[in-house]
mmCIF file of C-alpha atoms and ligand atoms in Angstrom:
data_model
loop_
_atom_site.group_PDB
_atom_site.id
_atom_site.type_symbol
_atom_site.label_atom_id
_atom_site.label_comp_id
_atom_site.label_asym_id
_atom_site.label_seq_id
_atom_site.Cartn_x
_atom_site.Cartn_y
_atom_site.Cartn_z
ATOM 1 C CA MET A 1 0.000 0.000 0.000
ATOM 2 C CA LYS A 2 1.338 3.421 -0.972
ATOM 3 C CA ILE A 3 0.639 7.112 -0.486
ATOM 4 C CA THR A 4 0.054 8.499 -3.992
ATOM 5 C CA ASP A 5 -0.848 12.129 -3.326
ATOM 6 C CA ALA A 6 -1.620 14.673 -0.614
ATOM 7 C CA LYS A 7 -3.324 18.060 -0.736
ATOM 8 C CA VAL A 8 -3.433 21.012 1.649
ATOM 9 C CA PHE A 9 -6.408 23.388 1.970
ATOM 10 C CA VAL A 10 -6.302 26.648 3.934
ATOM 11 C CA GLY A 11 -9.571 28.340 4.860
ATOM 12 C CA GLY A 12 -12.910 27.850 6.521
ATOM 13 C CA PRO A 13 -15.916 29.671 7.910
ATOM 14 C CA LYS A 14 -14.386 32.602 9.875
ATOM 15 C CA LYS A 15 -11.281 30.481 10.458
ATOM 16 C CA ASN A 16 -8.137 29.547 8.540
ATOM 17 C CA TYR A 17 -8.250 25.788 9.004
ATOM 18 C CA VAL A 18 -5.264 23.975 7.492
ATOM 19 C CA THR A 19 -6.615 20.649 6.277
ATOM 20 C CA LEU A 20 -4.442 17.850 4.920
ATOM 21 C CA LYS A 21 -5.840 15.046 2.780
ATOM 22 C CA ILE A 22 -3.556 12.034 2.173
ATOM 23 C CA ILE A 23 -4.587 9.810 -0.732
ATOM 24 C CA THR A 24 -3.533 6.179 -1.205
ATOM 25 C CA ASP A 25 -3.365 3.720 -4.094
ATOM 26 C CA GLN A 26 -6.252 1.756 -2.549
ATOM 27 C CA GLY A 27 -8.793 4.552 -2.651
ATOM 28 C CA VAL A 28 -8.709 5.103 1.122
ATOM 29 C CA TYR A 29 -7.823 8.634 2.215
ATOM 30 C CA GLY A 30 -7.001 10.200 5.568
ATOM 31 C CA LEU A 31 -7.560 13.698 6.970
ATOM 32 C CA GLY A 32 -5.419 15.791 9.307
ATOM 33 C CA ASP A 33 -5.472 19.264 10.871
ATOM 34 C CA ALA A 34 -2.322 21.451 10.762
ATOM 35 C CA THR A 35 -3.994 24.699 11.881
ATOM 36 C CA LEU A 36 -1.453 26.847 13.738
ATOM 37 C CA ASN A 37 -3.507 29.802 14.943
ATOM 38 C CA ASN A 38 -2.584 33.084 13.205
ATOM 39 C CA ARG A 39 0.398 31.426 11.488
ATOM 40 C CA GLU A 40 -1.646 29.089 9.303
ATOM 41 C CA THR A 41 0.267 29.488 6.035
ATOM 42 C CA LEU A 42 3.532 28.264 7.604
ATOM 43 C CA PRO A 43 2.684 24.607 8.366
ATOM 44 C CA ALA A 44 0.812 24.565 5.029
ATOM 45 C CA LYS A 45 3.978 25.647 3.197
ATOM 46 C CA TYR A 46 6.139 23.163 5.144
ATOM 47 C CA LEU A 47 3.745 20.377 4.171
ATOM 48 C CA GLN A 48 3.626 21.375 0.519
ATOM 49 C CA ASP A 49 7.327 22.068 -0.050
ATOM 50 C CA PHE A 50 9.077 19.446 2.102
ATOM 51 C CA LEU A 51 6.872 16.864 3.736
ATOM 52 C CA ILE A 52 4.379 15.785 1.080
ATOM 53 C CA PRO A 53 7.091 15.104 -1.571
ATOM 54 C CA ASN A 54 8.734 12.768 0.967
ATOM 55 C CA LEU A 55 5.483 10.997 1.815
ATOM 56 C CA ILE A 56 4.727 9.942 -1.748
ATOM 57 C CA GLY A 57 5.456 6.227 -2.106
ATOM 58 C CA MET A 58 5.550 5.514 1.642
ATOM 59 C CA ASP A 59 3.305 2.834 3.164
ATOM 60 C CA PRO A 60 0.666 4.817 5.143
ATOM 61 C CA ARG A 61 0.168 1.920 7.571
ATOM 62 C CA ASN A 62 3.649 2.525 9.060
ATOM 63 C CA SER A 63 2.516 5.589 11.018
ATOM 64 C CA GLU A 64 5.089 5.110 13.815
ATOM 65 C CA ASP A 65 8.036 4.883 11.416
ATOM 66 C CA ILE A 66 6.745 7.854 9.420
ATOM 67 C CA TRP A 67 6.457 9.911 12.623
ATOM 68 C CA GLN A 68 10.037 9.002 13.565
ATOM 69 C CA PHE A 69 11.162 9.840 10.018
ATOM 70 C CA LEU A 70 9.585 13.300 10.306
ATOM 71 C CA TYR A 71 10.767 14.088 13.850
ATOM 72 C CA ARG A 72 14.236 12.510 13.953
ATOM 73 C CA GLY A 73 14.877 13.046 10.281
ATOM 74 C CA ALA A 74 14.465 16.823 10.431
ATOM 75 C CA TYR A 75 17.694 17.341 12.456
ATOM 76 C CA PHE A 76 16.287 20.678 13.729
ATOM 77 C CA ARG A 77 13.607 19.096 15.881
ATOM 78 C CA GLY A 78 10.246 20.286 17.083
ATOM 79 C CA GLY A 79 8.716 23.754 17.203
ATOM 80 C CA PRO A 80 5.051 24.603 16.653
ATOM 81 C CA ILE A 81 5.185 24.970 12.844
ATOM 82 C CA ALA A 82 6.853 21.613 12.245
ATOM 83 C CA MET A 83 4.861 19.782 14.926
ATOM 84 C CA ALA A 84 1.530 21.066 13.547
ATOM 85 C CA ALA A 85 2.539 19.775 10.102
ATOM 86 C CA TYR A 86 3.624 16.379 11.526
ATOM 87 C CA GLY A 87 0.426 16.350 13.578
ATOM 88 C CA ALA A 88 -1.720 16.611 10.449
ATOM 89 C CA ILE A 89 0.187 13.774 8.760
ATOM 90 C CA ASP A 90 -0.059 11.556 11.835
ATOM 91 C CA MET A 91 -3.820 12.151 12.224
ATOM 92 C CA ALA A 92 -4.366 11.363 8.547
ATOM 93 C CA LEU A 93 -2.384 8.107 8.851
ATOM 94 C CA TRP A 94 -4.415 7.057 11.913
ATOM 95 C CA ASP A 95 -7.579 7.947 9.969
ATOM 96 C CA ILE A 96 -6.443 5.625 7.161
ATOM 97 C CA LYS A 97 -5.557 2.887 9.685
ATOM 98 C CA GLY A 98 -9.022 3.077 11.256
ATOM 99 C CA LYS A 99 -10.729 2.990 7.866
ATOM 100 C CA LEU A 100 -8.661 -0.071 6.835
ATOM 101 C CA ALA A 101 -9.594 -1.802 10.098
ATOM 102 C CA ASN A 102 -13.208 -0.622 9.721
ATOM 103 C CA MET A 103 -13.048 0.595 13.328
ATOM 104 C CA PRO A 104 -13.363 3.949 15.082
ATOM 105 C CA LEU A 105 -9.955 5.040 16.380
ATOM 106 C CA TYR A 106 -10.844 4.629 20.038
ATOM 107 C CA GLN A 107 -11.114 0.884 19.391
ATOM 108 C CA LEU A 108 -7.524 0.802 18.131
ATOM 109 C CA PHE A 109 -6.390 2.595 21.323
ATOM 110 C CA GLY A 110 -8.056 0.026 23.608
ATOM 111 C CA GLY A 111 -11.769 0.733 23.470
ATOM 112 C CA LYS A 112 -14.015 3.050 25.446
ATOM 113 C CA SER A 113 -13.363 3.906 29.082
ATOM 114 C CA ARG A 114 -16.531 6.050 29.281
ATOM 115 C CA ASP A 115 -19.721 6.772 27.368
ATOM 116 C CA GLY A 116 -19.339 10.541 27.094
ATOM 117 C CA ALA A 117 -16.459 12.943 27.764
ATOM 118 C CA MET A 118 -17.110 16.037 29.896
ATOM 119 C CA VAL A 119 -16.309 19.319 28.175
ATOM 120 C CA TYR A 120 -15.986 22.860 29.455
ATOM 121 C CA ALA A 121 -17.412 26.010 27.929
ATOM 122 C CA HIS A 122 -16.031 29.566 28.039
ATOM 123 C CA ALA A 123 -18.090 32.095 30.001
ATOM 124 C CA THR A 124 -16.976 35.697 29.784
ATOM 125 C CA GLY A 125 -18.105 39.163 30.820
ATOM 126 C CA ALA A 126 -17.015 42.779 30.651
ATOM 127 C CA ASP A 127 -17.603 42.803 34.410
ATOM 128 C CA LEU A 128 -18.608 40.266 37.067
ATOM 129 C CA GLU A 129 -22.352 40.783 36.607
ATOM 130 C CA ASP A 130 -21.986 40.282 32.856
ATOM 131 C CA LEU A 131 -19.947 37.114 33.514
ATOM 132 C CA MET A 132 -22.626 35.789 35.914
ATOM 133 C CA ASP A 133 -25.201 36.075 33.081
ATOM 134 C CA SER A 134 -22.878 34.197 30.742
ATOM 135 C CA ILE A 135 -22.288 31.394 33.302
ATOM 136 C CA ALA A 136 -26.039 31.119 33.993
ATOM 137 C CA GLN A 137 -26.652 30.579 30.291
ATOM 138 C CA TYR A 138 -24.137 27.714 30.097
ATOM 139 C CA VAL A 139 -25.533 26.118 33.273
ATOM 140 C CA GLU A 140 -28.988 26.311 31.664
ATOM 141 C CA GLU A 141 -27.596 24.568 28.553
ATOM 142 C CA GLY A 142 -26.403 21.669 30.710
ATOM 143 C CA TYR A 143 -22.668 22.324 30.920
ATOM 144 C CA LYS A 144 -21.066 20.749 33.976
ATOM 145 C CA ALA A 145 -17.770 22.636 33.706
ATOM 146 C CA ILE A 146 -17.304 26.300 32.790
ATOM 147 C CA ARG A 147 -14.212 28.472 32.395
ATOM 148 C CA VAL A 148 -14.841 31.959 33.785
ATOM 149 C CA GLN A 149 -13.055 35.189 32.745
ATOM 150 C CA CYS A 150 -14.150 38.743 33.521
ATOM 151 C CA GLY A 151 -13.016 42.351 33.242
ATOM 152 C CA ILE A 152 -10.982 43.726 36.151
ATOM 153 C CA PRO A 153 -12.061 47.090 37.602
ATOM 154 C CA GLY A 154 -9.530 49.798 36.770
ATOM 155 C CA MET A 155 -7.657 47.683 34.202
ATOM 156 C CA PRO A 156 -6.808 50.060 31.338
ATOM 157 C CA THR A 157 -8.099 47.655 28.635
ATOM 158 C CA ALA A 158 -10.112 44.472 28.522
ATOM 159 C CA SER A 159 -7.876 41.554 29.489
ATOM 160 C CA TYR A 160 -7.585 38.029 28.106
ATOM 161 C CA ALA A 161 -10.812 36.609 26.570
ATOM 162 C CA VAL A 162 -12.957 39.408 27.995
ATOM 163 C CA PRO A 163 -15.250 41.625 25.882
ATOM 164 C CA GLU A 164 -14.863 45.402 25.965
ATOM 165 C CA LYS A 165 -18.599 46.009 26.222
ATOM 166 C CA LYS A 166 -21.212 44.350 28.420
ATOM 167 C CA GLY A 167 -23.475 41.801 26.780
ATOM 168 C CA SER A 168 -21.286 41.305 23.723
ATOM 169 C CA ALA A 169 -20.218 37.823 24.888
ATOM 170 C CA GLN A 170 -17.201 38.092 22.597
ATOM 171 C CA ASN A 171 -15.366 34.839 22.849
ATOM 172 C CA TYR A 172 -13.150 34.642 19.820
ATOM 173 C CA ILE A 173 -9.899 36.417 20.290
ATOM 174 C CA THR A 174 -8.487 36.478 16.775
ATOM 175 C CA ASP A 175 -8.853 39.759 14.906
ATOM 176 C CA TYR A 176 -9.161 39.157 11.161
ATOM 177 C CA THR A 177 -8.538 42.752 10.123
ATOM 178 C CA GLY A 178 -4.831 42.028 9.628
ATOM 179 C CA ILE A 179 -1.604 40.673 11.090
ATOM 180 C CA ARG A 180 -0.720 43.683 13.278
ATOM 181 C CA PRO A 181 -1.887 42.848 16.781
ATOM 182 C CA LYS A 182 -3.960 45.022 19.083
ATOM 183 C CA VAL A 183 -2.378 45.873 22.440
ATOM 184 C CA GLU A 184 -3.892 44.895 25.785
ATOM 185 C CA ILE A 185 -2.622 46.616 28.934
ATOM 186 C CA TRP A 186 -2.111 44.405 31.963
ATOM 187 C CA ASP A 187 -1.857 45.251 35.672
ATOM 188 C CA THR A 188 -1.016 42.282 37.901
ATOM 189 C CA ASP A 189 -1.782 44.142 41.122
ATOM 190 C CA LYS A 190 -5.361 44.987 40.090
ATOM 191 C CA TYR A 191 -5.927 41.391 38.971
ATOM 192 C CA MET A 192 -4.539 39.934 42.208
ATOM 193 C CA ARG A 193 -6.720 42.251 44.322
ATOM 194 C CA TYR A 194 -9.944 41.559 42.410
ATOM 195 C CA MET A 195 -10.065 38.080 40.884
ATOM 196 C CA PRO A 196 -9.994 35.826 44.002
ATOM 197 C CA GLY A 197 -13.056 37.651 45.418
ATOM 198 C CA ALA A 198 -14.852 37.479 42.077
ATOM 199 C CA LEU A 199 -14.262 33.711 41.904
ATOM 200 C CA ALA A 200 -15.618 33.355 45.455
ATOM 201 C CA GLU A 201 -18.796 35.251 44.434
ATOM 202 C CA ILE A 202 -19.219 32.928 41.442
ATOM 203 C CA ARG A 203 -18.941 29.878 43.714
ATOM 204 C CA ASP A 204 -21.507 31.373 46.134
ATOM 205 C CA ARG A 205 -23.930 32.114 43.327
ATOM 206 C CA PHE A 206 -23.707 28.790 41.442
ATOM 207 C CA GLY A 207 -23.134 26.376 44.333
ATOM 208 C CA PRO A 208 -20.756 23.462 44.812
ATOM 209 C CA ASP A 209 -21.723 21.286 41.826
ATOM 210 C CA VAL A 210 -20.576 23.396 38.872
ATOM 211 C CA HIS A 211 -16.928 22.833 37.972
ATOM 212 C CA ILE A 212 -15.326 26.282 37.783
ATOM 213 C CA LEU A 213 -12.127 26.765 35.766
ATOM 214 C CA HIS A 214 -10.080 29.935 35.403
ATOM 215 C CA ASP A 215 -7.301 30.795 32.927
ATOM 216 C CA VAL A 216 -4.544 33.075 34.232
ATOM 217 C CA HIS A 217 -3.043 32.952 30.726
ATOM 218 C CA HIS A 218 0.625 33.094 31.760
ATOM 219 C CA ARG A 219 0.294 36.550 33.316
ATOM 220 C CA LEU A 220 1.812 35.921 36.789
ATOM 221 C CA LEU A 221 5.328 35.355 38.064
ATOM 222 C CA PRO A 222 5.758 32.077 39.975
ATOM 223 C CA ARG A 223 5.592 33.774 43.393
ATOM 224 C CA GLU A 224 2.472 35.725 42.422
ATOM 225 C CA ALA A 225 0.910 32.571 41.028
ATOM 226 C CA ALA A 226 1.564 30.806 44.356
ATOM 227 C CA GLU A 227 -0.146 33.659 46.211
ATOM 228 C CA PHE A 228 -3.105 33.564 43.802
ATOM 229 C CA ALA A 229 -3.445 29.774 44.006
ATOM 230 C CA LYS A 230 -3.475 29.950 47.806
ATOM 231 C CA ALA A 231 -6.026 32.780 47.828
ATOM 232 C CA VAL A 232 -8.508 30.877 45.633
ATOM 233 C CA GLU A 233 -8.290 27.551 47.512
ATOM 234 C CA PRO A 234 -11.687 28.031 49.236
ATOM 235 C CA VAL A 235 -13.328 28.356 45.785
ATOM 236 C CA ARG A 236 -12.283 24.776 44.988
ATOM 237 C CA LEU A 237 -11.522 25.479 41.336
ATOM 238 C CA PHE A 238 -11.580 22.509 38.951
ATOM 239 C CA TRP A 239 -8.348 24.047 37.723
ATOM 240 C CA MET A 240 -6.216 27.158 37.575
ATOM 241 C CA GLU A 241 -4.823 27.283 34.034
ATOM 242 C CA ASP A 242 -1.413 28.545 32.915
ATOM 243 C CA PRO A 243 -0.651 30.463 36.120
ATOM 244 C CA THR A 244 2.876 31.258 34.914
ATOM 245 C CA PRO A 245 4.874 30.552 31.741
ATOM 246 C CA ALA A 246 6.236 27.031 32.051
ATOM 247 C CA GLU A 247 9.347 27.085 29.893
ATOM 248 C CA ASN A 248 11.050 26.757 33.258
ATOM 249 C CA GLN A 249 9.319 23.624 34.482
ATOM 250 C CA ASP A 250 10.967 23.884 37.918
ATOM 251 C CA ALA A 251 9.170 27.201 38.511
ATOM 252 C CA LEU A 252 6.009 25.218 39.172
ATOM 253 C CA ARG A 253 7.494 23.851 42.394
ATOM 254 C CA LEU A 254 6.965 27.171 44.143
ATOM 255 C CA ILE A 255 3.238 27.172 43.347
ATOM 256 C CA ARG A 256 2.895 23.524 44.334
ATOM 257 C CA GLN A 257 4.632 24.051 47.677
ATOM 258 C CA HIS A 258 2.162 26.762 48.668
ATOM 259 C CA SER A 259 -1.187 25.541 47.391
ATOM 260 C CA THR A 260 -3.426 22.588 46.618
ATOM 261 C CA THR A 261 -5.340 24.414 43.852
ATOM 262 C CA PRO A 262 -5.228 22.091 40.805
ATOM 263 C CA ILE A 263 -2.957 23.321 38.004
ATOM 264 C CA ALA A 264 -3.497 22.845 34.241
ATOM 265 C CA ILE A 265 -0.683 23.596 31.784
ATOM 266 C CA GLY A 266 0.465 22.702 28.298
ATOM 267 C CA GLU A 267 -1.598 24.247 25.488
ATOM 268 C CA VAL A 268 1.480 25.902 23.983
ATOM 269 C CA PHE A 269 3.727 22.846 24.376
ATOM 270 C CA ASN A 270 4.922 20.877 21.366
ATOM 271 C CA SER A 271 6.520 17.768 22.808
ATOM 272 C CA ILE A 272 6.912 15.420 25.725
ATOM 273 C CA TRP A 273 10.183 17.203 26.511
ATOM 274 C CA ASP A 274 8.211 20.381 27.336
ATOM 275 C CA CYS A 275 6.269 18.644 30.103
ATOM 276 C CA ASN A 276 8.112 15.508 31.236
ATOM 277 C CA LYS A 277 9.452 17.141 34.446
ATOM 278 C CA LEU A 278 6.066 18.703 35.214
ATOM 279 C CA ILE A 279 4.475 15.270 34.930
ATOM 280 C CA GLU A 280 7.162 13.113 36.558
ATOM 281 C CA ASN A 281 7.457 15.450 39.543
ATOM 282 C CA GLU A 282 3.664 15.739 39.793
ATOM 283 C CA LEU A 283 3.831 19.537 39.634
ATOM 284 C CA ILE A 284 0.575 19.754 37.644
ATOM 285 C CA ASP A 285 -2.815 18.051 37.728
ATOM 286 C CA PHE A 286 -3.923 18.367 34.088
ATOM 287 C CA ILE A 287 -1.907 18.245 30.852
ATOM 288 C CA ARG A 288 -3.278 20.392 28.025
ATOM 289 C CA LEU A 289 -1.454 19.660 24.798
ATOM 290 C CA ALA A 290 -3.459 19.350 21.582
ATOM 291 C CA ALA A 291 -3.224 16.650 18.922
ATOM 292 C CA THR A 292 -2.133 19.280 16.386
ATOM 293 C CA TYR A 293 0.639 21.105 18.238
ATOM 294 C CA ALA A 294 1.888 17.933 19.932
ATOM 295 C CA GLY A 295 2.675 16.394 16.536
ATOM 296 C CA GLY A 296 -0.360 14.125 16.273
ATOM 297 C CA ILE A 297 -1.971 11.181 17.988
ATOM 298 C CA THR A 298 1.210 9.064 18.175
ATOM 299 C CA PRO A 299 3.199 11.393 20.504
ATOM 300 C CA LEU A 300 0.125 12.685 22.370
ATOM 301 C CA LYS A 301 -0.878 9.164 23.342
ATOM 302 C CA ARG A 302 2.627 8.637 24.790
ATOM 303 C CA ILE A 303 2.224 11.825 26.858
ATOM 304 C CA VAL A 304 -1.182 10.632 28.112
ATOM 305 C CA ASP A 305 0.378 7.315 29.170
ATOM 306 C CA LEU A 306 3.228 9.076 31.015
ATOM 307 C CA ALA A 307 0.696 11.375 32.705
ATOM 308 C CA GLY A 308 -1.350 8.369 33.798
ATOM 309 C CA LEU A 309 1.619 7.035 35.771
ATOM 310 C CA HIS A 310 1.749 10.262 37.777
ATOM 311 C CA ASN A 311 -1.879 11.090 38.620
ATOM 312 C CA VAL A 312 -2.019 13.745 35.902
ATOM 313 C CA ARG A 313 -5.281 13.835 33.966
ATOM 314 C CA THR A 314 -5.947 15.119 30.448
ATOM 315 C CA GLY A 315 -7.525 18.465 29.611
ATOM 316 C CA PHE A 316 -6.723 18.859 25.924
ATOM 317 C CA HIS A 317 -6.705 22.289 24.311
ATOM 318 C CA GLY A 318 -9.869 22.932 22.275
ATOM 319 C CA ALA A 319 -9.789 26.577 21.213
ATOM 320 C CA PRO A 320 -11.639 27.510 18.009
ATOM 321 C CA SER A 321 -8.304 27.273 16.185
ATOM 322 C CA HIS A 322 -8.668 23.479 16.166
ATOM 323 C CA SER A 323 -10.685 22.161 13.258
ATOM 324 C CA PRO A 324 -13.253 19.389 13.715
ATOM 325 C CA ILE A 325 -10.538 16.984 12.484
ATOM 326 C CA SER A 326 -8.118 17.461 15.393
ATOM 327 C CA MET A 327 -11.077 17.749 17.771
ATOM 328 C CA ALA A 328 -12.174 14.321 16.492
ATOM 329 C CA ALA A 329 -8.683 12.931 17.181
ATOM 330 C CA GLN A 330 -9.090 14.209 20.743
ATOM 331 C CA HIS A 331 -12.656 12.838 21.038
ATOM 332 C CA HIS A 332 -11.222 9.365 20.335
ATOM 333 C CA LEU A 333 -8.362 9.814 22.823
ATOM 334 C CA ASN A 334 -10.862 11.147 25.401
ATOM 335 C CA ALA A 335 -13.118 8.121 24.943
ATOM 336 C CA TRP A 336 -10.153 5.800 25.606
ATOM 337 C CA ALA A 337 -7.821 7.593 28.069
ATOM 338 C CA PRO A 338 -8.074 5.999 31.531
ATOM 339 C CA ASN A 339 -6.794 9.303 32.957
ATOM 340 C CA PHE A 340 -9.223 11.560 31.074
ATOM 341 C CA GLY A 341 -10.075 14.796 32.905
ATOM 342 C CA VAL A 342 -12.027 17.237 30.740
ATOM 343 C CA GLN A 343 -12.015 18.575 27.164
ATOM 344 C CA GLU A 344 -12.062 22.270 26.243
ATOM 345 C CA TYR A 345 -14.824 22.616 23.686
ATOM 346 C CA LEU A 346 -16.055 25.734 21.958
ATOM 347 C CA VAL A 347 -19.110 25.169 19.884
ATOM 348 C CA LEU A 348 -18.014 25.017 16.265
ATOM 349 C CA GLY A 349 -21.244 23.514 15.017
ATOM 350 C CA THR A 350 -22.345 26.272 12.683
ATOM 351 C CA PRO A 351 -24.158 25.025 9.543
ATOM 352 C CA GLU A 352 -21.143 26.184 7.469
ATOM 353 C CA CYS A 353 -18.671 24.249 9.637
ATOM 354 C CA ASP A 354 -20.867 21.123 9.633
ATOM 355 C CA ALA A 355 -21.124 21.300 5.829
ATOM 356 C CA LEU A 356 -17.343 21.552 5.481
ATOM 357 C CA PHE A 357 -16.597 18.787 8.034
ATOM 358 C CA PRO A 358 -19.549 16.343 8.149
ATOM 359 C CA SER A 359 -19.434 14.022 11.185
ATOM 360 C CA GLU A 360 -21.568 12.218 13.731
ATOM 361 C CA HIS A 361 -19.618 13.258 16.803
ATOM 362 C CA ARG A 362 -22.206 14.974 18.976
ATOM 363 C CA MET A 363 -22.408 17.217 22.028
ATOM 364 C CA GLU A 364 -25.224 16.885 24.528
ATOM 365 C CA ASN A 365 -25.598 18.330 28.026
ATOM 366 C CA GLY A 366 -21.961 19.309 28.291
ATOM 367 C CA MET A 367 -20.682 15.888 27.147
ATOM 368 C CA VAL A 368 -19.173 14.800 23.816
ATOM 369 C CA TYR A 369 -20.188 11.426 22.420
ATOM 370 C CA VAL A 370 -17.695 9.999 19.956
ATOM 371 C CA SER A 371 -18.782 8.734 16.537
ATOM 372 C CA ASP A 372 -18.580 5.010 15.744
ATOM 373 C CA ALA A 373 -17.650 5.651 12.106
ATOM 374 C CA PRO A 374 -14.314 4.103 11.021
ATOM 375 C CA GLY A 375 -11.166 6.214 11.504
ATOM 376 C CA LEU A 376 -11.514 9.755 12.820
ATOM 377 C CA GLY A 377 -15.189 9.848 11.858
ATOM 378 C CA VAL A 378 -14.975 13.248 10.137
ATOM 379 C CA ASP A 379 -15.117 13.944 6.415
ATOM 380 C CA PHE A 380 -14.067 17.007 4.414
ATOM 381 C CA ASP A 381 -16.129 18.476 1.574
ATOM 382 C CA GLU A 382 -13.729 19.878 -1.011
ATOM 383 C CA ALA A 383 -16.511 21.633 -2.948
ATOM 384 C CA GLU A 384 -17.452 23.493 0.260
ATOM 385 C CA ALA A 385 -13.773 24.267 0.907
ATOM 386 C CA ALA A 386 -13.571 26.071 -2.442
ATOM 387 C CA ARG A 387 -15.834 28.785 -0.943
ATOM 388 C CA TYR A 388 -13.138 29.889 1.507
ATOM 389 C CA THR A 389 -9.785 31.654 1.291
ATOM 390 C CA TYR A 390 -7.093 32.583 3.790
ATOM 391 C CA ALA A 391 -7.775 35.739 5.833
ATOM 392 C CA PRO A 392 -4.763 36.970 7.847
ATOM 393 C CA GLY A 393 -5.465 37.408 11.556
ATOM 394 C CA SER A 394 -3.768 38.180 14.839
ATOM 395 C CA HIS A 395 -4.313 37.829 18.555
ATOM 396 C CA PRO A 396 -3.473 40.723 20.898
ATOM 397 C CA VAL A 397 -0.120 41.368 22.492
ATOM 398 C CA VAL A 398 0.215 42.491 26.106
ATOM 399 C CA ARG A 399 2.136 45.399 27.612
ATOM 400 C CA LEU A 400 2.319 46.808 31.116
ATOM 401 C CA GLU A 401 1.166 50.396 31.628
ATOM 402 C CA ASP A 402 4.743 51.701 31.239
ATOM 403 C CA GLY A 403 5.027 49.969 27.856
ATOM 404 C CA THR A 404 6.984 46.863 28.940
ATOM 405 C CA MET A 405 6.090 43.777 26.886
ATOM 406 C CA TRP A 406 4.347 41.085 28.909
ATOM 407 C CA ASN A 407 3.092 37.556 28.304
ATOM 408 C CA TYR A 408 0.022 37.188 26.138
HETATM 409 MG MG1 MG B 501 -5.753 28.613 27.921
#
């Protein structure tokens, strides 16, 4: 069996999905997602110019050897552009494998460990009252877990994932007017003074049964993050996400030594080497890589297995930058993983998105139920894809009030 061709498509409904289709000599094809948010043309170019010409003639069933060929063979290893491109190839090869076996992927991983996988929604508000309305709506819709972000009084601009105006419920952060980013102004002191009390009010209002998550989005230094984690302990968060940048994995020790608030990290990681110390030293509670940026199902499954040895549960990234193809890869991993925690899930199910990526994966009452179709269980309509083109976008950058660059 041989790979005979592969094509890359960039575009989608209000999104620049990078979709890879690998075609074989036996008529079976596989699909993968290489979408690298706001840098979408780069993995597409890497696929077209270097990777696809090497794939032609290879046996698509040898997905492990092909992954090793891509990763070890590159010499300059890793990085988000390369790993997103490898991720798309790996997903497509698993899709082919599942179709050849006539089985959904979760069966090839070891079968189902659960019927449905809990997801979390994103509630947001320009202020706390606005956020409360947004949370109430998700509770009404049956969500069991909700990430909460709100505007901070006195903060010069709206902060991460928060709308500028009340009631706008703006959730999508990418600005498609061009590649020059908007600037958000950040003030750690105002955040530290306000947010723990706001989280406590949310817990009081919605009671003990709703899982509350909060994303600090890398804004705090390790010592500040330890103080914050300790202050919010009575709220019993499901998790505190990205409290501090984790390039320095040892920095997490300080937070861990001072607090029992669960910590979730990893959405910007690209490999097991970005998180092995965090996992082995049990410095986090949830690992957040995505099938795309981690380089596909093959390496992500290894990370999940390592995490399982150390009481670390999964909480895969699921921002709108992931197409229904990589979300499907994660639905299958979530159905199987014995150490599943939660899945980030932003509703992508617009009629346009469903027409482009037909599937029978379904969401109900805050749970995702995986499709039993062979492979990934998602298709791609090329005629629909022809309606879309690439639209350059950007996410904000962050500065302190004196102009100093800070972490987005
Ligand atoms: Mg996040």
